[in-house]
Amino acid sequence: MSDIRVTLREPVAGGHGPEIARRLFFVMPGLVDFKLVERDGAIHEIVFTADRPLDAGGLAERVTYLIDNEIRSLSLMPRKVVWESPEHRPAVDVFGQLVTEGIAFETGEGQVGFGEPLIGLMDYLDSEIRQMVVDSFGAQEFRYPTLIPTRTLERCAYFSSFPQYLMFVTRLHSDTNVYRNFLQRYGQGEQLDISVLHDCANVDYCLPPTMCFHTFAQFAGRALADGGKVVTAKGKSFRFESRYATTLQRLWDFTIREIVFMGTREKILESRRHFMQMMFDFVADLGLTGFCEVANDPFFVNTDTTSKILSQRLLELKYELRLDIGAGQTVAVGSFNFHDTFFSQSFDIRRPDGTEEGTVAHSACAGFGLERFVYAFVCQYGLDRRQWPARVTSAIKQHKEIS
Amino acid sequence: MSVEDISQRVRDFLAPHFHGHQLGDGDDIFALGFVNSLFAMQLVMFVEKEFGLKLEPDDLEIDNFRSISAVVGLVDARADKVVP
């Protein structure tokens, strides 16, 4: 391990610390830790710890680019909390206990397997949200394949917003010579290395970072029926989170319950507001502690990052529902996002038929990270089911009896 | 600067983006489909540059940028913070 000190060309306001911190592990491979050195309310230096010898000049150049292009001109905006739970339940990080008791186990970076009582709890939370949107918004449920065409991500402008999260899927060329060479090299137990990629030129599929992209592709080129459309789906989602992966709160491989609203602007915004209130009531009924605030996505390495972040926060395009997980930490268990016409334009999704036929639709989505939701719940209620709210345990028991 | 002058300058800035549509003082700039959300940045930068203002974090509220009258109200209220 070695430390590398990067002195900023010009100090940057300390208020930018959180936005800087959520990007630094993507700056260069080999970084295992970092510390922002702050004096008089400004960040002057960043001290990195690396697990291998790194080019200090190259690191400084990358950090300078990041801060000058994506951070320095960012407007500091005050926190805006739109809801707070009435309950204030103390939370304790229980990941160590989950591992000790054999309930959770790490299978790789950002990948955690788990058993009961978390499975029943996850199914319960998911089924409550699903039922809510089916009953209140007439949501139609779909199950999507795990793979998503790369072209769909391109149409979502994912490459220009979040290149750091991309996870490609590839395969060996269909060529007997390729298979024979592969067998010769690796069939005898040699460890697979990066050179295998020379025989895998395909990048036509990726792992999906979220479910709503599947929905936009599904409705591409269509006019919506009267009243618009509400779709819900649950599925595995994947984001390369580098060293930000932590316990069950930030995974490379996780499960999302997503709801997509498509229709007129007024209806979409009203649906988002209504659904947010329903989720606040649900969280309050569960006795969980948390809040909802205006948020922004971690846009990365593009010249319009500051513009995107300011727009998201100023126009309140994104709200995050955050729950306490102990030690003053919270985790975003869900978000409520208004897309304007961004996805509908890209996928040619038009408004309900009628006088405004042919006009591009508006859309919004809400997504819930189910592992995070479960984790926050057990950080607040513990692992002993007898301490959980009766409505939760009786619903889980009922579900098990039925199945 | 009078409120009328501020209003006219805001209108002149917005006009090319609204392709002849007559924008009412209270119309939601972002709801009519002429500009997308990234226009928010342009609007904030216009206000700072055109009126020589240094906006504070608390000024960056949608209620200050939603309509012509909201922007005029913001500029008028912050006229004492003109950057020389």
mmCIF file of N, CA and C in Angstrom, chain B:
data_model
loop_
_atom_site.group_PDB
_atom_site.id
_atom_site.type_symbol
_atom_site.label_atom_id
_atom_site.label_comp_id
_atom_site.label_asym_id
_atom_site.label_seq_id
_atom_site.Cartn_x
_atom_site.Cartn_y
_atom_site.Cartn_z
ATOM 1 N N MET B 1 -33.022 49.595 -12.322
ATOM 2 C CA MET B 1 -33.738 49.069 -13.501
ATOM 3 C C MET B 1 -35.197 48.783 -13.125
ATOM 4 N N SER B 2 -36.128 49.188 -13.978
ATOM 5 C CA SER B 2 -37.546 48.981 -13.642
ATOM 6 C C SER B 2 -37.937 47.519 -13.880
ATOM 7 N N VAL B 3 -39.027 47.149 -13.246
ATOM 8 C CA VAL B 3 -39.545 45.791 -13.414
ATOM 9 C C VAL B 3 -39.879 45.542 -14.885
ATOM 10 N N GLU B 4 -40.358 46.590 -15.565
ATOM 11 C CA GLU B 4 -40.692 46.451 -16.994
ATOM 12 C C GLU B 4 -39.442 46.142 -17.821
ATOM 13 N N ASP B 5 -38.345 46.845 -17.462
ATOM 14 C CA ASP B 5 -37.086 46.612 -18.188
ATOM 15 C C ASP B 5 -36.600 45.169 -17.982
ATOM 16 N N ILE B 6 -36.687 44.728 -16.717
ATOM 17 C CA ILE B 6 -36.241 43.352 -16.411
ATOM 18 C C ILE B 6 -37.096 42.370 -17.211
ATOM 19 N N SER B 7 -38.390 42.576 -17.172
ATOM 20 C CA SER B 7 -39.328 41.681 -17.859
ATOM 21 C C SER B 7 -39.025 41.624 -19.356
ATOM 22 N N GLN B 8 -38.739 42.789 -19.945
ATOM 23 C CA GLN B 8 -38.472 42.837 -21.386
ATOM 24 C C GLN B 8 -37.197 42.066 -21.736
ATOM 25 N N ARG B 9 -36.186 42.209 -20.887
ATOM 26 C CA ARG B 9 -34.919 41.507 -21.154
ATOM 27 C C ARG B 9 -35.102 39.984 -21.036
ATOM 28 N N VAL B 10 -35.899 39.589 -20.063
ATOM 29 C CA VAL B 10 -36.167 38.145 -19.905
ATOM 30 C C VAL B 10 -36.935 37.638 -21.131
ATOM 31 N N ARG B 11 -37.924 38.408 -21.560
ATOM 32 C CA ARG B 11 -38.706 38.020 -22.748
ATOM 33 C C ARG B 11 -37.822 37.921 -23.990
ATOM 34 N N ASP B 12 -36.930 38.897 -24.144
ATOM 35 C CA ASP B 12 -36.035 38.904 -25.309
ATOM 36 C C ASP B 12 -35.137 37.669 -25.311
ATOM 37 N N PHE B 13 -34.707 37.248 -24.106
ATOM 38 C CA PHE B 13 -33.857 36.054 -24.008
ATOM 39 C C PHE B 13 -34.641 34.792 -24.353
ATOM 40 N N LEU B 14 -35.876 34.734 -23.871
ATOM 41 C CA LEU B 14 -36.671 33.506 -24.062
ATOM 42 C C LEU B 14 -37.228 33.385 -25.477
ATOM 43 N N ALA B 15 -37.535 34.518 -26.102
ATOM 44 C CA ALA B 15 -38.267 34.519 -27.386
ATOM 45 C C ALA B 15 -37.718 33.534 -28.423
ATOM 46 N N PRO B 16 -36.392 33.524 -28.685
ATOM 47 C CA PRO B 16 -35.901 32.618 -29.741
ATOM 48 C C PRO B 16 -36.160 31.139 -29.436
ATOM 49 N N HIS B 17 -36.308 30.821 -28.158
ATOM 50 C CA HIS B 17 -36.522 29.417 -27.775
ATOM 51 C C HIS B 17 -37.990 29.008 -27.889
ATOM 52 N N PHE B 18 -38.887 29.994 -28.030
ATOM 53 C CA PHE B 18 -40.320 29.671 -28.016
ATOM 54 C C PHE B 18 -40.977 29.843 -29.388
ATOM 55 N N HIS B 19 -40.167 30.045 -30.389
ATOM 56 C CA HIS B 19 -40.614 29.997 -31.801
ATOM 57 C C HIS B 19 -41.953 30.687 -32.027
ATOM 58 N N GLY B 20 -42.079 31.939 -31.616
ATOM 59 C CA GLY B 20 -43.287 32.706 -31.908
ATOM 60 C C GLY B 20 -44.414 32.510 -30.913
ATOM 61 N N HIS B 21 -44.291 31.557 -30.022
ATOM 62 C CA HIS B 21 -45.342 31.339 -29.011
ATOM 63 C C HIS B 21 -45.332 32.504 -28.024
ATOM 64 N N GLN B 22 -46.517 33.081 -27.787
ATOM 65 C CA GLN B 22 -46.607 34.194 -26.839
ATOM 66 C C GLN B 22 -46.635 33.659 -25.411
ATOM 67 N N LEU B 23 -45.527 33.831 -24.728
ATOM 68 C CA LEU B 23 -45.396 33.302 -23.370
ATOM 69 C C LEU B 23 -46.024 34.295 -22.388
ATOM 70 N N GLY B 24 -47.024 33.813 -21.612
ATOM 71 C CA GLY B 24 -47.650 34.671 -20.600
ATOM 72 C C GLY B 24 -46.737 34.823 -19.397
ATOM 73 N N ASP B 25 -46.917 35.891 -18.634
ATOM 74 C CA ASP B 25 -46.049 36.149 -17.477
ATOM 75 C C ASP B 25 -46.020 34.976 -16.499
ATOM 76 N N GLY B 26 -47.157 34.309 -16.351
ATOM 77 C CA GLY B 26 -47.229 33.238 -15.355
ATOM 78 C C GLY B 26 -47.071 31.846 -15.951
ATOM 79 N N ASP B 27 -46.874 31.732 -17.274
ATOM 80 C CA ASP B 27 -46.756 30.409 -17.911
ATOM 81 C C ASP B 27 -45.521 29.665 -17.400
ATOM 82 N N ASP B 28 -45.661 28.363 -17.227
ATOM 83 C CA ASP B 28 -44.533 27.530 -16.793
ATOM 84 C C ASP B 28 -43.597 27.337 -17.995
ATOM 85 N N ILE B 29 -42.418 27.908 -17.887
ATOM 86 C CA ILE B 29 -41.440 27.884 -18.987
ATOM 87 C C ILE B 29 -41.102 26.453 -19.414
ATOM 88 N N PHE B 30 -41.089 25.550 -18.437
ATOM 89 C CA PHE B 30 -40.620 24.183 -18.708
ATOM 90 C C PHE B 30 -41.754 23.208 -19.051
ATOM 91 N N ALA B 31 -43.006 23.729 -19.034
ATOM 92 C CA ALA B 31 -44.136 22.813 -19.233
ATOM 93 C C ALA B 31 -44.689 22.841 -20.646
ATOM 94 N N LEU B 32 -44.215 23.772 -21.465
ATOM 95 C CA LEU B 32 -44.864 23.966 -22.762
ATOM 96 C C LEU B 32 -44.228 23.168 -23.889
ATOM 97 N N GLY B 33 -43.135 22.494 -23.584
ATOM 98 C CA GLY B 33 -42.539 21.616 -24.593
ATOM 99 C C GLY B 33 -41.562 22.300 -25.523
ATOM 100 N N PHE B 34 -41.258 23.575 -25.302
ATOM 101 C CA PHE B 34 -40.317 24.267 -26.186
ATOM 102 C C PHE B 34 -38.868 24.089 -25.741
ATOM 103 N N VAL B 35 -38.660 23.976 -24.446
ATOM 104 C CA VAL B 35 -37.291 23.794 -23.946
ATOM 105 C C VAL B 35 -37.246 22.541 -23.081
ATOM 106 N N ASN B 36 -36.074 21.896 -23.052
ATOM 107 C CA ASN B 36 -35.960 20.732 -22.180
ATOM 108 C C ASN B 36 -35.319 21.136 -20.851
ATOM 109 N N SER B 37 -35.132 20.161 -19.998
ATOM 110 C CA SER B 37 -34.694 20.487 -18.642
ATOM 111 C C SER B 37 -33.304 21.129 -18.607
ATOM 112 N N LEU B 38 -32.444 20.806 -19.596
ATOM 113 C CA LEU B 38 -31.091 21.373 -19.582
ATOM 114 C C LEU B 38 -31.102 22.889 -19.796
ATOM 115 N N PHE B 39 -32.249 23.395 -20.250
ATOM 116 C CA PHE B 39 -32.384 24.847 -20.433
ATOM 117 C C PHE B 39 -32.278 25.569 -19.088
ATOM 118 N N ALA B 40 -32.527 24.851 -17.998
ATOM 119 C CA ALA B 40 -32.461 25.459 -16.661
ATOM 120 C C ALA B 40 -31.104 26.124 -16.438
ATOM 121 N N MET B 41 -30.039 25.435 -16.870
ATOM 122 C CA MET B 41 -28.679 25.974 -16.696
ATOM 123 C C MET B 41 -28.521 27.278 -17.480
ATOM 124 N N GLN B 42 -29.026 27.276 -18.731
ATOM 125 C CA GLN B 42 -28.913 28.489 -19.548
ATOM 126 C C GLN B 42 -29.641 29.655 -18.905
ATOM 127 N N LEU B 43 -30.807 29.352 -18.329
ATOM 128 C CA LEU B 43 -31.614 30.399 -17.717
ATOM 129 C C LEU B 43 -30.902 30.987 -16.490
ATOM 130 N N VAL B 44 -30.316 30.103 -15.676
ATOM 131 C CA VAL B 44 -29.588 30.569 -14.485
ATOM 132 C C VAL B 44 -28.390 31.429 -14.918
ATOM 133 N N MET B 45 -27.659 30.949 -15.930
ATOM 134 C CA MET B 45 -26.479 31.697 -16.384
ATOM 135 C C MET B 45 -26.882 33.047 -16.985
ATOM 136 N N PHE B 46 -28.008 33.049 -17.712
ATOM 137 C CA PHE B 46 -28.502 34.309 -18.289
ATOM 138 C C PHE B 46 -28.790 35.321 -17.176
ATOM 139 N N VAL B 47 -29.490 34.871 -16.136
ATOM 140 C CA VAL B 47 -29.871 35.780 -15.044
ATOM 141 C C VAL B 47 -28.619 36.376 -14.398
ATOM 142 N N GLU B 48 -27.619 35.528 -14.158
ATOM 143 C CA GLU B 48 -26.401 36.017 -13.492
ATOM 144 C C GLU B 48 -25.644 37.009 -14.386
ATOM 145 N N LYS B 49 -25.541 36.669 -15.654
ATOM 146 C CA LYS B 49 -24.735 37.487 -16.564
ATOM 147 C C LYS B 49 -25.465 38.777 -16.960
ATOM 148 N N GLU B 50 -26.705 38.612 -17.364
ATOM 149 C CA GLU B 50 -27.465 39.758 -17.885
ATOM 150 C C GLU B 50 -27.670 40.830 -16.824
ATOM 151 N N PHE B 51 -27.921 40.377 -15.573
ATOM 152 C CA PHE B 51 -28.243 41.350 -14.527
ATOM 153 C C PHE B 51 -27.104 41.525 -13.526
ATOM 154 N N GLY B 52 -25.953 40.918 -13.831
ATOM 155 C CA GLY B 52 -24.778 41.082 -12.974
ATOM 156 C C GLY B 52 -24.998 40.604 -11.557
ATOM 157 N N LEU B 53 -25.727 39.506 -11.418
ATOM 158 C CA LEU B 53 -26.037 38.998 -10.076
ATOM 159 C C LEU B 53 -25.167 37.812 -9.724
ATOM 160 N N LYS B 54 -24.859 37.676 -8.455
ATOM 161 C CA LYS B 54 -24.228 36.443 -7.973
ATOM 162 C C LYS B 54 -25.302 35.748 -7.126
ATOM 163 N N LEU B 55 -25.933 34.763 -7.737
ATOM 164 C CA LEU B 55 -27.023 34.097 -7.027
ATOM 165 C C LEU B 55 -26.497 33.253 -5.880
ATOM 166 N N GLU B 56 -27.236 33.232 -4.805
ATOM 167 C CA GLU B 56 -26.882 32.434 -3.628
ATOM 168 C C GLU B 56 -27.502 31.045 -3.785
ATOM 169 N N PRO B 57 -26.948 30.054 -3.054
ATOM 170 C CA PRO B 57 -27.544 28.708 -3.148
ATOM 171 C C PRO B 57 -29.054 28.710 -2.913
ATOM 172 N N ASP B 58 -29.512 29.512 -1.971
ATOM 173 C CA ASP B 58 -30.955 29.528 -1.672
ATOM 174 C C ASP B 58 -31.798 30.104 -2.818
ATOM 175 N N ASP B 59 -31.146 30.836 -3.731
ATOM 176 C CA ASP B 59 -31.901 31.386 -4.880
ATOM 177 C C ASP B 59 -32.224 30.307 -5.906
ATOM 178 N N LEU B 60 -31.450 29.202 -5.877
ATOM 179 C CA LEU B 60 -31.604 28.164 -6.911
ATOM 180 C C LEU B 60 -32.777 27.250 -6.565
ATOM 181 N N GLU B 61 -33.937 27.831 -6.656
ATOM 182 C CA GLU B 61 -35.211 27.171 -6.360
ATOM 183 C C GLU B 61 -36.070 27.257 -7.602
ATOM 184 N N ILE B 62 -36.774 26.202 -7.929
ATOM 185 C CA ILE B 62 -37.600 26.226 -9.128
ATOM 186 C C ILE B 62 -38.615 27.369 -9.102
ATOM 187 N N ASP B 63 -39.096 27.723 -7.907
ATOM 188 C CA ASP B 63 -40.090 28.798 -7.834
ATOM 189 C C ASP B 63 -39.529 30.145 -8.295
ATOM 190 N N ASN B 64 -38.208 30.262 -8.385
ATOM 191 C CA ASN B 64 -37.591 31.502 -8.878
ATOM 192 C C ASN B 64 -37.356 31.484 -10.392
ATOM 193 N N PHE B 65 -37.597 30.343 -11.033
ATOM 194 C CA PHE B 65 -37.267 30.223 -12.464
ATOM 195 C C PHE B 65 -38.408 29.656 -13.308
ATOM 196 N N ARG B 66 -39.518 29.388 -12.665
ATOM 197 C CA ARG B 66 -40.600 28.682 -13.354
ATOM 198 C C ARG B 66 -41.263 29.515 -14.457
ATOM 199 N N SER B 67 -41.350 30.837 -14.247
ATOM 200 C CA SER B 67 -42.077 31.694 -15.197
ATOM 201 C C SER B 67 -41.369 33.037 -15.338
ATOM 202 N N ILE B 68 -41.834 33.814 -16.304
ATOM 203 C CA ILE B 68 -41.246 35.150 -16.480
ATOM 204 C C ILE B 68 -41.421 35.955 -15.195
ATOM 205 N N SER B 69 -42.616 35.928 -14.616
ATOM 206 C CA SER B 69 -42.824 36.750 -13.416
ATOM 207 C C SER B 69 -41.962 36.263 -12.258
ATOM 208 N N ALA B 70 -41.691 34.944 -12.189
ATOM 209 C CA ALA B 70 -40.828 34.422 -11.119
ATOM 210 C C ALA B 70 -39.403 34.945 -11.296
ATOM 211 N N VAL B 71 -38.896 34.912 -12.534
ATOM 212 C CA VAL B 71 -37.529 35.382 -12.793
ATOM 213 C C VAL B 71 -37.434 36.879 -12.515
ATOM 214 N N VAL B 72 -38.453 37.631 -12.954
ATOM 215 C CA VAL B 72 -38.458 39.082 -12.719
ATOM 216 C C VAL B 72 -38.448 39.350 -11.211
ATOM 217 N N GLY B 73 -39.245 38.599 -10.474
ATOM 218 C CA GLY B 73 -39.311 38.754 -9.018
ATOM 219 C C GLY B 73 -37.955 38.481 -8.372
ATOM 220 N N LEU B 74 -37.273 37.458 -8.861
ATOM 221 C CA LEU B 74 -35.955 37.102 -8.311
ATOM 222 C C LEU B 74 -34.945 38.227 -8.569
ATOM 223 N N VAL B 75 -34.901 38.675 -9.825
ATOM 224 C CA VAL B 75 -33.941 39.715 -10.190
ATOM 225 C C VAL B 75 -34.221 40.986 -9.418
ATOM 226 N N ASP B 76 -35.492 41.333 -9.320
ATOM 227 C CA ASP B 76 -35.874 42.560 -8.606
ATOM 228 C C ASP B 76 -35.477 42.477 -7.134
ATOM 229 N N ALA B 77 -35.690 41.311 -6.537
ATOM 230 C CA ALA B 77 -35.391 41.128 -5.110
ATOM 231 C C ALA B 77 -33.890 41.095 -4.838
ATOM 232 N N ARG B 78 -33.126 40.669 -5.860
ATOM 233 C CA ARG B 78 -31.675 40.547 -5.655
ATOM 234 C C ARG B 78 -30.902 41.718 -6.235
ATOM 235 N N ALA B 79 -31.607 42.761 -6.624
ATOM 236 C CA ALA B 79 -30.950 43.877 -7.296
ATOM 237 C C ALA B 79 -29.834 44.466 -6.436
ATOM 238 N N ASP B 80 -29.910 44.261 -5.107
ATOM 239 C CA ASP B 80 -28.872 44.809 -4.221
ATOM 240 C C ASP B 80 -27.607 43.958 -4.242
ATOM 241 N N LYS B 81 -27.674 42.837 -4.943
ATOM 242 C CA LYS B 81 -26.485 41.962 -4.959
ATOM 243 C C LYS B 81 -25.762 42.010 -6.300
ATOM 244 N N VAL B 82 -25.939 43.124 -7.003
ATOM 245 C CA VAL B 82 -25.295 43.266 -8.313
ATOM 246 C C VAL B 82 -23.778 43.218 -8.158
ATOM 247 N N VAL B 83 -23.136 42.402 -8.996
ATOM 248 C CA VAL B 83 -21.675 42.322 -8.967
ATOM 249 C C VAL B 83 -21.130 43.436 -9.843
ATOM 250 N N PRO B 84 -20.301 44.329 -9.280
ATOM 251 C CA PRO B 84 -19.847 45.461 -10.092
ATOM 252 C C PRO B 84 -18.956 45.017 -11.249
#
